[in-house]
mmCIF file with all atom_site columns, C-alpha atoms in Angstrom:
data_model
loop_
_atom_site.group_PDB
_atom_site.id
_atom_site.type_symbol
_atom_site.label_atom_id
_atom_site.label_alt_id
_atom_site.label_comp_id
_atom_site.label_asym_id
_atom_site.label_entity_id
_atom_site.label_seq_id
_atom_site.pdbx_PDB_ins_code
_atom_site.Cartn_x
_atom_site.Cartn_y
_atom_site.Cartn_z
_atom_site.occupancy
_atom_site.B_iso_or_equiv
_atom_site.pdbx_formal_charge
_atom_site.auth_seq_id
_atom_site.auth_comp_id
_atom_site.auth_asym_id
_atom_site.auth_atom_id
_atom_site.pdbx_PDB_model_num
ATOM 1   C CA . UNK S 1 1   ? 0.000   0.000  0.000   1.00 77.00 ? 176 UNK S CA 1
ATOM 2   C CA . UNK S 1 2   ? 1.094   3.510  -0.708  1.00 84.00 ? 177 UNK S CA 1
ATOM 3   C CA . UNK S 1 3   ? 2.080   5.769  2.169   1.00 92.00 ? 178 UNK S CA 1
ATOM 4   C CA . UNK S 1 4   ? 2.796   9.474  2.420   1.00 96.00 ? 179 UNK S CA 1
ATOM 5   C CA . UNK S 1 5   ? 4.967   10.937 5.177   1.00 96.00 ? 180 UNK S CA 1
ATOM 6   C CA . UNK S 1 6   ? 5.279   14.542 6.263   1.00 97.00 ? 181 UNK S CA 1
ATOM 7   C CA . UNK S 1 7   ? 7.992   14.605 8.891   1.00 95.00 ? 182 UNK S CA 1
ATOM 8   C CA . UNK S 1 8   ? 7.472   18.214 9.986   1.00 96.00 ? 183 UNK S CA 1
ATOM 9   C CA . UNK S 1 9   ? 4.366   18.579 12.164  1.00 96.00 ? 184 UNK S CA 1
ATOM 10  C CA . UNK S 1 10  ? 4.954   22.338 12.471  1.00 97.00 ? 185 UNK S CA 1
ATOM 11  C CA . UNK S 1 11  ? 6.959   24.954 10.630  1.00 97.00 ? 186 UNK S CA 1
ATOM 12  C CA . UNK S 1 12  ? 7.247   28.696 10.987  1.00 97.00 ? 187 UNK S CA 1
ATOM 13  C CA . UNK S 1 13  ? 8.680   31.393 8.754   1.00 97.00 ? 188 UNK S CA 1
ATOM 14  C CA . UNK S 1 14  ? 9.038   35.130 8.780   1.00 97.00 ? 189 UNK S CA 1
ATOM 15  C CA . UNK S 1 15  ? 6.777   37.053 6.454   1.00 97.00 ? 190 UNK S CA 1
ATOM 16  C CA . UNK S 1 16  ? 8.382   37.615 3.012   1.00 97.00 ? 191 UNK S CA 1
ATOM 17  C CA . UNK S 1 17  ? 10.846  34.772 3.475   1.00 97.00 ? 192 UNK S CA 1
ATOM 18  C CA . UNK S 1 18  ? 10.920  31.365 1.805   1.00 98.00 ? 193 UNK S CA 1
ATOM 19  C CA . UNK S 1 19  ? 9.927   28.098 3.438   1.00 98.00 ? 194 UNK S CA 1
ATOM 20  C CA . UNK S 1 20  ? 10.070  24.497 2.249   1.00 98.00 ? 195 UNK S CA 1
ATOM 21  C CA . UNK S 1 21  ? 7.714   21.785 3.436   1.00 98.00 ? 196 UNK S CA 1
ATOM 22  C CA . UNK S 1 22  ? 8.866   18.179 3.082   1.00 98.00 ? 197 UNK S CA 1
ATOM 23  C CA . UNK S 1 23  ? 6.969   15.155 1.836   1.00 98.00 ? 198 UNK S CA 1
ATOM 24  C CA . UNK S 1 24  ? 8.112   11.648 1.045   1.00 97.00 ? 199 UNK S CA 1
ATOM 25  C CA . UNK S 1 25  ? 6.050   8.785  -0.271  1.00 97.00 ? 200 UNK S CA 1
ATOM 26  C CA . UNK S 1 26  ? 6.354   5.094  -0.827  1.00 95.00 ? 201 UNK S CA 1
ATOM 27  C CA . UNK S 1 27  ? 5.002   3.331  -3.887  1.00 91.00 ? 202 UNK S CA 1
ATOM 28  C CA . UNK S 1 28  ? 5.924   0.616  -6.337  1.00 90.00 ? 203 UNK S CA 1
ATOM 29  C CA . UNK S 1 29  ? 3.909   2.282  -9.086  1.00 87.00 ? 204 UNK S CA 1
ATOM 30  C CA . UNK S 1 30  ? 5.478   4.285  -11.892 1.00 86.00 ? 205 UNK S CA 1
ATOM 31  C CA . UNK S 1 31  ? 2.461   6.361  -12.939 1.00 87.00 ? 206 UNK S CA 1
ATOM 32  C CA . UNK S 1 32  ? 0.956   8.524  -10.264 1.00 89.00 ? 207 UNK S CA 1
ATOM 33  C CA . UNK S 1 33  ? 0.185   12.086 -9.281  1.00 90.00 ? 208 UNK S CA 1
ATOM 34  C CA . UNK S 1 34  ? 1.142   14.148 -6.269  1.00 93.00 ? 209 UNK S CA 1
ATOM 35  C CA . UNK S 1 35  ? -0.673  17.085 -4.739  1.00 95.00 ? 210 UNK S CA 1
ATOM 36  C CA . UNK S 1 36  ? -0.295  19.739 -2.084  1.00 97.00 ? 211 UNK S CA 1
ATOM 37  C CA . UNK S 1 37  ? -3.491  20.853 -0.382  1.00 96.00 ? 212 UNK S CA 1
ATOM 38  C CA . UNK S 1 38  ? -3.882  23.835 1.931   1.00 96.00 ? 213 UNK S CA 1
ATOM 39  C CA . UNK S 1 39  ? -6.347  23.967 4.818   1.00 95.00 ? 214 UNK S CA 1
ATOM 40  C CA . UNK S 1 40  ? -6.627  27.479 6.301   1.00 93.00 ? 215 UNK S CA 1
ATOM 41  C CA . UNK S 1 41  ? -8.070  27.979 9.771   1.00 88.00 ? 216 UNK S CA 1
ATOM 42  C CA . UNK S 1 42  ? -11.581 28.213 8.249   1.00 73.00 ? 217 UNK S CA 1
ATOM 43  C CA . UNK S 1 43  ? -11.051 24.546 7.258   1.00 69.00 ? 218 UNK S CA 1
ATOM 44  C CA . UNK S 1 44  ? -12.023 24.611 3.581   1.00 87.00 ? 219 UNK S CA 1
ATOM 45  C CA . UNK S 1 45  ? -9.297  22.531 1.948   1.00 92.00 ? 220 UNK S CA 1
ATOM 46  C CA . UNK S 1 46  ? -8.076  23.802 -1.405  1.00 92.00 ? 221 UNK S CA 1
ATOM 47  C CA . UNK S 1 47  ? -5.623  22.476 -3.980  1.00 92.00 ? 222 UNK S CA 1
ATOM 48  C CA . UNK S 1 48  ? -2.347  24.396 -4.129  1.00 95.00 ? 223 UNK S CA 1
ATOM 49  C CA . UNK S 1 49  ? -0.354  22.545 -6.763  1.00 95.00 ? 224 UNK S CA 1
ATOM 50  C CA . UNK S 1 50  ? -0.061  19.138 -8.447  1.00 92.00 ? 225 UNK S CA 1
ATOM 51  C CA . UNK S 1 51  ? 2.655   17.183 -10.217 1.00 93.00 ? 226 UNK S CA 1
ATOM 52  C CA . UNK S 1 52  ? 2.459   14.389 -12.748 1.00 89.00 ? 227 UNK S CA 1
ATOM 53  C CA . UNK S 1 53  ? 5.071   11.726 -12.034 1.00 89.00 ? 228 UNK S CA 1
ATOM 54  C CA . UNK S 1 54  ? 5.969   11.324 -15.707 1.00 88.00 ? 229 UNK S CA 1
ATOM 55  C CA . UNK S 1 55  ? 6.917   14.986 -16.008 1.00 87.00 ? 230 UNK S CA 1
ATOM 56  C CA . UNK S 1 56  ? 10.479  15.897 -15.146 1.00 85.00 ? 231 UNK S CA 1
ATOM 57  C CA . UNK S 1 57  ? 9.729   19.591 -14.934 1.00 91.00 ? 232 UNK S CA 1
ATOM 58  C CA . UNK S 1 58  ? 8.739   20.774 -11.504 1.00 94.00 ? 233 UNK S CA 1
ATOM 59  C CA . UNK S 1 59  ? 5.277   22.345 -11.233 1.00 93.00 ? 234 UNK S CA 1
ATOM 60  C CA . UNK S 1 60  ? 4.968   26.026 -10.370 1.00 94.00 ? 235 UNK S CA 1
ATOM 61  C CA . UNK S 1 61  ? 1.960   28.130 -9.401  1.00 93.00 ? 236 UNK S CA 1
ATOM 62  C CA . UNK S 1 62  ? 2.902   31.743 -8.724  1.00 95.00 ? 237 UNK S CA 1
ATOM 63  C CA . UNK S 1 63  ? 4.769   31.761 -5.366  1.00 97.00 ? 238 UNK S CA 1
ATOM 64  C CA . UNK S 1 64  ? 4.360   28.003 -4.922  1.00 97.00 ? 239 UNK S CA 1
ATOM 65  C CA . UNK S 1 65  ? 6.691   25.501 -6.507  1.00 97.00 ? 240 UNK S CA 1
ATOM 66  C CA . UNK S 1 66  ? 7.638   21.895 -5.937  1.00 97.00 ? 241 UNK S CA 1
ATOM 67  C CA . UNK S 1 67  ? 10.884  19.972 -5.944  1.00 97.00 ? 242 UNK S CA 1
ATOM 68  C CA . UNK S 1 68  ? 9.964   16.545 -7.290  1.00 96.00 ? 243 UNK S CA 1
ATOM 69  C CA . UNK S 1 69  ? 12.657  13.904 -6.932  1.00 95.00 ? 244 UNK S CA 1
ATOM 70  C CA . UNK S 1 70  ? 11.154  10.715 -8.342  1.00 93.00 ? 245 UNK S CA 1
ATOM 71  C CA . UNK S 1 71  ? 14.054  8.406  -7.562  1.00 93.00 ? 246 UNK S CA 1
ATOM 72  C CA . UNK S 1 72  ? 14.156  9.622  -3.983  1.00 95.00 ? 247 UNK S CA 1
ATOM 73  C CA . UNK S 1 73  ? 10.338  9.613  -3.754  1.00 95.00 ? 248 UNK S CA 1
ATOM 74  C CA . UNK S 1 74  ? 10.394  13.135 -2.447  1.00 96.00 ? 249 UNK S CA 1
ATOM 75  C CA . UNK S 1 75  ? 7.942   15.936 -3.165  1.00 97.00 ? 250 UNK S CA 1
ATOM 76  C CA . UNK S 1 76  ? 8.631   19.156 -1.289  1.00 98.00 ? 251 UNK S CA 1
ATOM 77  C CA . UNK S 1 77  ? 6.683   22.411 -1.483  1.00 98.00 ? 252 UNK S CA 1
ATOM 78  C CA . UNK S 1 78  ? 8.469   25.738 -1.592  1.00 98.00 ? 253 UNK S CA 1
ATOM 79  C CA . UNK S 1 79  ? 6.602   28.907 -0.715  1.00 98.00 ? 254 UNK S CA 1
ATOM 80  C CA . UNK S 1 80  ? 8.396   32.078 -1.747  1.00 98.00 ? 255 UNK S CA 1
ATOM 81  C CA . UNK S 1 81  ? 7.724   35.543 -0.347  1.00 97.00 ? 256 UNK S CA 1
ATOM 82  C CA . UNK S 1 82  ? 5.560   34.096 2.430   1.00 97.00 ? 257 UNK S CA 1
ATOM 83  C CA . UNK S 1 83  ? 2.395   36.015 3.241   1.00 97.00 ? 258 UNK S CA 1
ATOM 84  C CA . UNK S 1 84  ? 0.193   36.010 6.324   1.00 96.00 ? 259 UNK S CA 1
ATOM 85  C CA . UNK S 1 85  ? -2.531  34.345 4.259   1.00 94.00 ? 260 UNK S CA 1
ATOM 86  C CA . UNK S 1 86  ? -0.276  31.347 3.707   1.00 96.00 ? 261 UNK S CA 1
ATOM 87  C CA . UNK S 1 87  ? -0.736  30.296 7.334   1.00 96.00 ? 262 UNK S CA 1
ATOM 88  C CA . UNK S 1 88  ? -2.526  26.967 7.213   1.00 97.00 ? 263 UNK S CA 1
ATOM 89  C CA . UNK S 1 89  ? -2.218  23.224 7.529   1.00 96.00 ? 264 UNK S CA 1
ATOM 90  C CA . UNK S 1 90  ? -0.607  21.788 4.411   1.00 98.00 ? 265 UNK S CA 1
ATOM 91  C CA . UNK S 1 91  ? -1.218  18.228 3.273   1.00 97.00 ? 266 UNK S CA 1
ATOM 92  C CA . UNK S 1 92  ? 0.733   16.249 0.742   1.00 97.00 ? 267 UNK S CA 1
ATOM 93  C CA . UNK S 1 93  ? -1.316  13.663 -1.160  1.00 95.00 ? 268 UNK S CA 1
ATOM 94  C CA . UNK S 1 94  ? -0.761  10.864 -3.664  1.00 93.00 ? 269 UNK S CA 1
ATOM 95  C CA . UNK S 1 95  ? -2.973  9.028  -6.139  1.00 89.00 ? 270 UNK S CA 1
ATOM 96  C CA . UNK S 1 96  ? -2.240  6.115  -8.452  1.00 82.00 ? 271 UNK S CA 1
ATOM 97  C CA . UNK S 1 97  ? -3.048  6.405  -12.104 1.00 74.00 ? 272 UNK S CA 1
ATOM 98  C CA . UNK S 1 98  ? -6.530  5.026  -12.607 1.00 71.00 ? 273 UNK S CA 1
ATOM 99  C CA . UNK S 1 99  ? -7.408  5.169  -8.921  1.00 74.00 ? 274 UNK S CA 1
ATOM 100 C CA . UNK S 1 100 ? -9.883  7.352  -7.082  1.00 76.00 ? 275 UNK S CA 1
ATOM 101 C CA . UNK S 1 101 ? -8.393  7.303  -3.613  1.00 82.00 ? 276 UNK S CA 1
ATOM 102 C CA . UNK S 1 102 ? -6.110  10.045 -2.448  1.00 88.00 ? 277 UNK S CA 1
ATOM 103 C CA . UNK S 1 103 ? -3.592  9.032  0.200   1.00 92.00 ? 278 UNK S CA 1
ATOM 104 C CA . UNK S 1 104 ? -2.755  11.922 2.500   1.00 94.00 ? 279 UNK S CA 1
ATOM 105 C CA . UNK S 1 105 ? 0.214   12.682 4.696   1.00 96.00 ? 280 UNK S CA 1
ATOM 106 C CA . UNK S 1 106 ? -0.117  13.716 8.319   1.00 96.00 ? 281 UNK S CA 1
ATOM 107 C CA . UNK S 1 107 ? -0.008  17.425 7.581   1.00 96.00 ? 282 UNK S CA 1
ATOM 108 C CA . UNK S 1 108 ? 2.333   20.311 8.426   1.00 97.00 ? 283 UNK S CA 1
ATOM 109 C CA . UNK S 1 109 ? 1.040   23.355 10.263  1.00 97.00 ? 284 UNK S CA 1
ATOM 110 C CA . UNK S 1 110 ? 2.679   26.474 8.847   1.00 98.00 ? 285 UNK S CA 1
ATOM 111 C CA . UNK S 1 111 ? 2.829   29.662 10.890  1.00 97.00 ? 286 UNK S CA 1
ATOM 112 C CA . UNK S 1 112 ? 3.788   32.985 9.342   1.00 97.00 ? 287 UNK S CA 1
ATOM 113 C CA . UNK S 1 113 ? 5.441   35.450 11.713  1.00 96.00 ? 288 UNK S CA 1
ATOM 114 C CA . UNK S 1 114 ? 4.846   39.126 10.894  1.00 93.00 ? 289 UNK S CA 1
ATOM 115 C CA . UNK K 2 1   ? -17.263 28.066 -8.361  1.00 67.00 ? 24  UNK K CA 1
ATOM 116 C CA . UNK K 2 2   ? -17.800 24.589 -7.025  1.00 67.00 ? 25  UNK K CA 1
ATOM 117 C CA . UNK K 2 3   ? -19.566 24.593 -3.708  1.00 89.00 ? 26  UNK K CA 1
ATOM 118 C CA . UNK K 2 4   ? -19.562 21.712 -1.280  1.00 94.00 ? 27  UNK K CA 1
ATOM 119 C CA . UNK K 2 5   ? -21.626 22.253 1.830   1.00 95.00 ? 28  UNK K CA 1
ATOM 120 C CA . UNK K 2 6   ? -21.962 20.209 4.988   1.00 95.00 ? 29  UNK K CA 1
ATOM 121 C CA . UNK K 2 7   ? -25.037 20.321 7.172   1.00 91.00 ? 30  UNK K CA 1
ATOM 122 C CA . UNK K 2 8   ? -23.318 21.253 10.411  1.00 91.00 ? 31  UNK K CA 1
ATOM 123 C CA . UNK K 2 9   ? -20.012 22.857 11.413  1.00 92.00 ? 32  UNK K CA 1
ATOM 124 C CA . UNK K 2 10  ? -20.206 21.513 14.961  1.00 95.00 ? 33  UNK K CA 1
ATOM 125 C CA . UNK K 2 11  ? -22.167 18.609 16.374  1.00 96.00 ? 34  UNK K CA 1
ATOM 126 C CA . UNK K 2 12  ? -22.375 17.115 19.856  1.00 97.00 ? 35  UNK K CA 1
ATOM 127 C CA . UNK K 2 13  ? -23.902 13.662 20.259  1.00 97.00 ? 36  UNK K CA 1
ATOM 128 C CA . UNK K 2 14  ? -24.135 11.036 22.957  1.00 97.00 ? 37  UNK K CA 1
ATOM 129 C CA . UNK K 2 15  ? -22.706 7.536  22.807  1.00 97.00 ? 38  UNK K CA 1
ATOM 130 C CA . UNK K 2 16  ? -25.109 5.181  21.087  1.00 97.00 ? 39  UNK K CA 1
ATOM 131 C CA . UNK K 2 17  ? -26.956 7.842  19.128  1.00 97.00 ? 40  UNK K CA 1
ATOM 132 C CA . UNK K 2 18  ? -27.461 7.500  15.408  1.00 97.00 ? 41  UNK K CA 1
ATOM 133 C CA . UNK K 2 19  ? -25.744 10.382 13.644  1.00 97.00 ? 42  UNK K CA 1
ATOM 134 C CA . UNK K 2 20  ? -26.288 11.694 10.133  1.00 97.00 ? 43  UNK K CA 1
ATOM 135 C CA . UNK K 2 21  ? -23.762 13.941 8.421   1.00 97.00 ? 44  UNK K CA 1
ATOM 136 C CA . UNK K 2 22  ? -24.989 15.453 5.188   1.00 97.00 ? 45  UNK K CA 1
ATOM 137 C CA . UNK K 2 23  ? -22.974 16.728 2.255   1.00 97.00 ? 46  UNK K CA 1
ATOM 138 C CA . UNK K 2 24  ? -24.294 18.513 -0.814  1.00 97.00 ? 47  UNK K CA 1
ATOM 139 C CA . UNK K 2 25  ? -22.410 19.609 -3.929  1.00 96.00 ? 48  UNK K CA 1
ATOM 140 C CA . UNK K 2 26  ? -23.808 21.898 -6.596  1.00 93.00 ? 49  UNK K CA 1
ATOM 141 C CA . UNK K 2 27  ? -21.663 21.034 -9.618  1.00 88.00 ? 50  UNK K CA 1
ATOM 142 C CA . UNK K 2 28  ? -23.138 17.729 -10.768 1.00 90.00 ? 51  UNK K CA 1
ATOM 143 C CA . UNK K 2 29  ? -20.007 15.850 -9.733  1.00 90.00 ? 52  UNK K CA 1
ATOM 144 C CA . UNK K 2 30  ? -20.075 12.091 -10.108 1.00 89.00 ? 53  UNK K CA 1
ATOM 145 C CA . UNK K 2 31  ? -17.705 11.248 -7.281  1.00 91.00 ? 54  UNK K CA 1
ATOM 146 C CA . UNK K 2 32  ? -18.120 12.054 -3.622  1.00 94.00 ? 55  UNK K CA 1
ATOM 147 C CA . UNK K 2 33  ? -15.968 11.174 -0.620  1.00 95.00 ? 56  UNK K CA 1
ATOM 148 C CA . UNK K 2 34  ? -16.079 11.130 3.155   1.00 97.00 ? 57  UNK K CA 1
ATOM 149 C CA . UNK K 2 35  ? -12.865 11.543 5.157   1.00 97.00 ? 58  UNK K CA 1
ATOM 150 C CA . UNK K 2 36  ? -12.098 11.881 8.807   1.00 97.00 ? 59  UNK K CA 1
ATOM 151 C CA . UNK K 2 37  ? -9.279  14.131 9.915   1.00 96.00 ? 60  UNK K CA 1
ATOM 152 C CA . UNK K 2 38  ? -7.376  13.519 13.128  1.00 95.00 ? 61  UNK K CA 1
ATOM 153 C CA . UNK K 2 39  ? -4.260  15.287 14.426  1.00 91.00 ? 62  UNK K CA 1
ATOM 154 C CA . UNK K 2 40  ? -1.096  13.482 13.393  1.00 90.00 ? 63  UNK K CA 1
ATOM 155 C CA . UNK K 2 41  ? -2.990  11.118 11.099  1.00 92.00 ? 64  UNK K CA 1
ATOM 156 C CA . UNK K 2 42  ? -3.966  13.414 8.251   1.00 92.00 ? 65  UNK K CA 1
ATOM 157 C CA . UNK K 2 43  ? -7.092  12.551 6.275   1.00 94.00 ? 66  UNK K CA 1
ATOM 158 C CA . UNK K 2 44  ? -8.300  8.996  6.046   1.00 94.00 ? 67  UNK K CA 1
ATOM 159 C CA . UNK K 2 45  ? -10.925 7.857  3.566   1.00 94.00 ? 68  UNK K CA 1
ATOM 160 C CA . UNK K 2 46  ? -14.051 6.328  5.075   1.00 97.00 ? 69  UNK K CA 1
ATOM 161 C CA . UNK K 2 47  ? -16.244 5.737  2.001   1.00 96.00 ? 70  UNK K CA 1
ATOM 162 C CA . UNK K 2 48  ? -16.620 7.079  -1.479  1.00 93.00 ? 71  UNK K CA 1
ATOM 163 C CA . UNK K 2 49  ? -19.308 6.961  -4.147  1.00 94.00 ? 72  UNK K CA 1
ATOM 164 C CA . UNK K 2 50  ? -18.840 7.112  -7.910  1.00 90.00 ? 73  UNK K CA 1
ATOM 165 C CA . UNK K 2 51  ? -22.526 7.203  -8.812  1.00 90.00 ? 74  UNK K CA 1
ATOM 166 C CA . UNK K 2 52  ? -25.991 7.316  -7.309  1.00 92.00 ? 75  UNK K CA 1
ATOM 167 C CA . UNK K 2 53  ? -26.587 4.284  -5.087  1.00 88.00 ? 76  UNK K CA 1
ATOM 168 C CA . UNK K 2 54  ? -22.985 3.142  -5.655  1.00 91.00 ? 77  UNK K CA 1
ATOM 169 C CA . UNK K 2 55  ? -20.444 3.104  -2.853  1.00 93.00 ? 78  UNK K CA 1
ATOM 170 C CA . UNK K 2 56  ? -17.053 1.689  -2.050  1.00 93.00 ? 79  UNK K CA 1
ATOM 171 C CA . UNK K 2 57  ? -15.289 1.245  1.248   1.00 94.00 ? 80  UNK K CA 1
ATOM 172 C CA . UNK K 2 58  ? -12.290 3.355  1.969   1.00 93.00 ? 81  UNK K CA 1
ATOM 173 C CA . UNK K 2 59  ? -9.545  2.650  4.465   1.00 91.00 ? 82  UNK K CA 1
ATOM 174 C CA . UNK K 2 60  ? -11.568 2.943  7.686   1.00 95.00 ? 83  UNK K CA 1
ATOM 175 C CA . UNK K 2 61  ? -15.233 2.027  7.012   1.00 96.00 ? 84  UNK K CA 1
ATOM 176 C CA . UNK K 2 62  ? -15.874 0.218  10.298  1.00 96.00 ? 85  UNK K CA 1
ATOM 177 C CA . UNK K 2 63  ? -18.648 1.832  12.302  1.00 96.00 ? 86  UNK K CA 1
ATOM 178 C CA . UNK K 2 64  ? -19.869 3.919  9.362   1.00 97.00 ? 87  UNK K CA 1
ATOM 179 C CA . UNK K 2 65  ? -22.295 3.571  6.497   1.00 97.00 ? 88  UNK K CA 1
ATOM 180 C CA . UNK K 2 66  ? -23.215 5.888  3.644   1.00 97.00 ? 89  UNK K CA 1
ATOM 181 C CA . UNK K 2 67  ? -26.150 6.725  1.461   1.00 96.00 ? 90  UNK K CA 1
ATOM 182 C CA . UNK K 2 68  ? -26.332 8.351  -1.960  1.00 96.00 ? 91  UNK K CA 1
ATOM 183 C CA . UNK K 2 69  ? -29.898 8.528  -3.172  1.00 95.00 ? 92  UNK K CA 1
ATOM 184 C CA . UNK K 2 70  ? -29.360 11.652 -5.272  1.00 95.00 ? 93  UNK K CA 1
ATOM 185 C CA . UNK K 2 71  ? -26.319 12.696 -7.240  1.00 94.00 ? 94  UNK K CA 1
ATOM 186 C CA . UNK K 2 72  ? -25.761 15.911 -5.308  1.00 96.00 ? 95  UNK K CA 1
ATOM 187 C CA . UNK K 2 73  ? -26.092 14.459 -1.810  1.00 97.00 ? 96  UNK K CA 1
ATOM 188 C CA . UNK K 2 74  ? -23.858 12.017 0.062   1.00 97.00 ? 97  UNK K CA 1
ATOM 189 C CA . UNK K 2 75  ? -24.669 11.131 3.652   1.00 97.00 ? 98  UNK K CA 1
ATOM 190 C CA . UNK K 2 76  ? -22.411 9.599  6.259   1.00 98.00 ? 99  UNK K CA 1
ATOM 191 C CA . UNK K 2 77  ? -24.163 7.609  8.975   1.00 98.00 ? 100 UNK K CA 1
ATOM 192 C CA . UNK K 2 78  ? -22.828 6.578  12.352  1.00 97.00 ? 101 UNK K CA 1
ATOM 193 C CA . UNK K 2 79  ? -25.231 3.807  13.340  1.00 94.00 ? 102 UNK K CA 1
ATOM 194 C CA . UNK K 2 80  ? -24.268 3.914  17.020  1.00 97.00 ? 103 UNK K CA 1
ATOM 195 C CA . UNK K 2 81  ? -21.859 6.718  17.792  1.00 97.00 ? 104 UNK K CA 1
ATOM 196 C CA . UNK K 2 82  ? -18.873 5.957  19.983  1.00 97.00 ? 105 UNK K CA 1
ATOM 197 C CA . UNK K 2 83  ? -16.350 8.251  21.643  1.00 97.00 ? 106 UNK K CA 1
ATOM 198 C CA . UNK K 2 84  ? -13.603 7.112  19.278  1.00 97.00 ? 107 UNK K CA 1
ATOM 199 C CA . UNK K 2 85  ? -15.598 8.610  16.432  1.00 98.00 ? 108 UNK K CA 1
ATOM 200 C CA . UNK K 2 86  ? -15.023 12.098 17.812  1.00 98.00 ? 109 UNK K CA 1
ATOM 201 C CA . UNK K 2 87  ? -13.267 13.768 14.921  1.00 97.00 ? 110 UNK K CA 1
ATOM 202 C CA . UNK K 2 88  ? -13.423 16.265 12.083  1.00 96.00 ? 111 UNK K CA 1
ATOM 203 C CA . UNK K 2 89  ? -15.337 14.913 9.083   1.00 97.00 ? 112 UNK K CA 1
ATOM 204 C CA . UNK K 2 90  ? -14.664 16.273 5.623   1.00 96.00 ? 113 UNK K CA 1
ATOM 205 C CA . UNK K 2 91  ? -16.725 15.707 2.521   1.00 96.00 ? 114 UNK K CA 1
ATOM 206 C CA . UNK K 2 92  ? -15.295 16.127 -0.984  1.00 94.00 ? 115 UNK K CA 1
ATOM 207 C CA . UNK K 2 93  ? -16.490 15.800 -4.549  1.00 93.00 ? 116 UNK K CA 1
ATOM 208 C CA . UNK K 2 94  ? -14.919 15.657 -7.966  1.00 89.00 ? 117 UNK K CA 1
ATOM 209 C CA . UNK K 2 95  ? -15.968 15.552 -11.575 1.00 83.00 ? 118 UNK K CA 1
ATOM 210 C CA . UNK K 2 96  ? -15.532 12.370 -13.535 1.00 68.00 ? 119 UNK K CA 1
ATOM 211 C CA . UNK K 2 97  ? -13.385 9.305  -13.039 1.00 61.00 ? 120 UNK K CA 1
ATOM 212 C CA . UNK K 2 98  ? -10.031 10.784 -13.923 1.00 62.00 ? 121 UNK K CA 1
ATOM 213 C CA . UNK K 2 99  ? -7.555  10.501 -11.127 1.00 60.00 ? 122 UNK K CA 1
ATOM 214 C CA . UNK K 2 100 ? -6.155  13.907 -11.972 1.00 65.00 ? 123 UNK K CA 1
ATOM 215 C CA . UNK K 2 101 ? -9.432  15.627 -11.313 1.00 73.00 ? 124 UNK K CA 1
ATOM 216 C CA . UNK K 2 102 ? -9.327  18.028 -8.398  1.00 81.00 ? 125 UNK K CA 1
ATOM 217 C CA . UNK K 2 103 ? -11.238 17.114 -5.270  1.00 87.00 ? 126 UNK K CA 1
ATOM 218 C CA . UNK K 2 104 ? -13.278 19.978 -3.828  1.00 90.00 ? 127 UNK K CA 1
ATOM 219 C CA . UNK K 2 105 ? -13.789 19.932 -0.101  1.00 93.00 ? 128 UNK K CA 1
ATOM 220 C CA . UNK K 2 106 ? -16.536 21.089 2.216   1.00 94.00 ? 129 UNK K CA 1
ATOM 221 C CA . UNK K 2 107 ? -15.837 23.144 5.362   1.00 93.00 ? 130 UNK K CA 1
ATOM 222 C CA . UNK K 2 108 ? -15.937 20.116 7.646   1.00 95.00 ? 131 UNK K CA 1
ATOM 223 C CA . UNK K 2 109 ? -18.075 18.973 10.571  1.00 96.00 ? 132 UNK K CA 1
ATOM 224 C CA . UNK K 2 110 ? -16.439 18.724 13.963  1.00 95.00 ? 133 UNK K CA 1
ATOM 225 C CA . UNK K 2 111 ? -18.208 15.920 15.809  1.00 97.00 ? 134 UNK K CA 1
ATOM 226 C CA . UNK K 2 112 ? -17.920 15.397 19.543  1.00 98.00 ? 135 UNK K CA 1
ATOM 227 C CA . UNK K 2 113 ? -19.315 12.161 20.950  1.00 97.00 ? 136 UNK K CA 1
ATOM 228 C CA . UNK K 2 114 ? -19.805 12.212 24.714  1.00 97.00 ? 137 UNK K CA 1
#
């Protein structure tokens, strides 16, 4: 079975600085997708960014980018120019090609210090 | 915008009560999901449904059942609530069967079983 591990329960960063959240996963599959979801204090979970495993190029969405290392099974999220609105719980998630079930990591709570 | 709503934000029930958690989505999505979220464990899938009256067990279905009589509504039922079912419950929906499709989440229901 696939597993997703987020080893940092909490992280904090100064406003305007850069922070990286770690995620590793375990799978024997070759075709899969990875996601980062954000859950602000209001609790509505939203998709931040996603990465197709077959693509070598790292995904980028404005201030959010990923470092996808397929051989190492690592999928970290970098947030540049951190803003107060980035404070949230961040979840890394995995899905096999052809599957419906997302497998989530334990989550990392990110605090932004003004 | 996709909207996923859940019937209650907070709910307090007594052990042994039958509990209904309702989820409604307004975008004609085929797939709907119920997760529970616990600190340090991330999100775990309880049940999902890929069509009306169709359901599949997730990773932790014990103690729960579901109902999908209409496409837009997916109900989670705790037949006899127990204290270990105190948790945050999140509903999600997505369009189609593609694994790349984004899941849209509701705001969550925090359930306390006394």
